[in-house]
Tab-separated table of C-alpha atoms in Angstrom:
chain	number	residue	atom	x	y	z
T	682	UNK	CA	7.224	141.239	34.757
T	683	UNK	CA	11.140	141.774	35.923
T	684	UNK	CA	13.260	144.288	33.382
T	685	UNK	CA	15.851	143.380	33.178
T	686	UNK	CA	17.994	146.133	31.673
T	687	UNK	CA	16.961	148.430	34.751
T	688	UNK	CA	18.104	144.958	36.891
T	689	UNK	CA	21.407	145.914	34.828
T	690	UNK	CA	21.150	148.989	36.126
T	691	UNK	CA	21.289	148.524	39.692
T	692	UNK	CA	23.444	145.582	40.064
T	693	UNK	CA	26.716	146.283	41.759
T	694	UNK	CA	28.851	143.141	42.332
T	695	UNK	CA	29.149	141.989	46.291
T	696	UNK	CA	32.890	142.982	47.721
T	697	UNK	CA	33.401	139.712	48.865
T	698	UNK	CA	33.593	138.971	45.047
T	699	UNK	CA	36.100	141.679	44.522
T	700	UNK	CA	38.050	140.459	47.413
T	701	UNK	CA	38.544	137.428	46.140
T	702	UNK	CA	38.767	138.185	42.819
T	703	UNK	CA	41.638	140.607	43.957
T	704	UNK	CA	43.487	138.293	46.083
T	705	UNK	CA	43.670	135.712	42.777
T	706	UNK	CA	45.055	138.408	40.672
T	707	UNK	CA	47.543	139.478	43.295
T	708	UNK	CA	49.727	136.251	43.156
T	709	UNK	CA	52.171	134.812	40.951
T	710	UNK	CA	50.817	130.932	40.431
T	711	UNK	CA	52.972	128.299	39.743
T	712	UNK	CA	50.691	126.260	36.712
T	713	UNK	CA	51.264	122.801	35.085
T	714	UNK	CA	53.661	124.471	32.140
T	715	UNK	CA	56.061	126.018	35.590
T	716	UNK	CA	56.179	122.904	36.932
T	717	UNK	CA	57.714	121.178	33.625
T	718	UNK	CA	59.797	123.676	32.854
T	719	UNK	CA	61.434	123.446	36.915
T	720	UNK	CA	61.547	119.598	35.892
T	721	UNK	CA	63.107	120.145	32.489
T	722	UNK	CA	65.825	122.574	34.320
T	723	UNK	CA	66.933	120.296	37.070
T	724	UNK	CA	66.722	117.278	34.764
T	725	UNK	CA	69.287	118.776	32.358
T	726	UNK	CA	71.745	119.847	35.273
T	727	UNK	CA	71.637	116.187	36.395
T	728	UNK	CA	72.823	115.311	33.079
T	729	UNK	CA	74.977	117.689	32.667
T	730	UNK	CA	76.704	116.977	35.727
T	731	UNK	CA	77.058	113.302	34.822
T	732	UNK	CA	79.316	114.315	32.303
């Protein structure tokens, strides 16, 4: 029978997962709210130019 507590003690995450995690967290990714905010700023700028 598998002793889960013992298996957890021996667990080591693979390097690939750690490398992927650091790559993901080190990049400043643009999300939907950033895109919407940029579009609104551009729209405000264009409307200001028309006035």
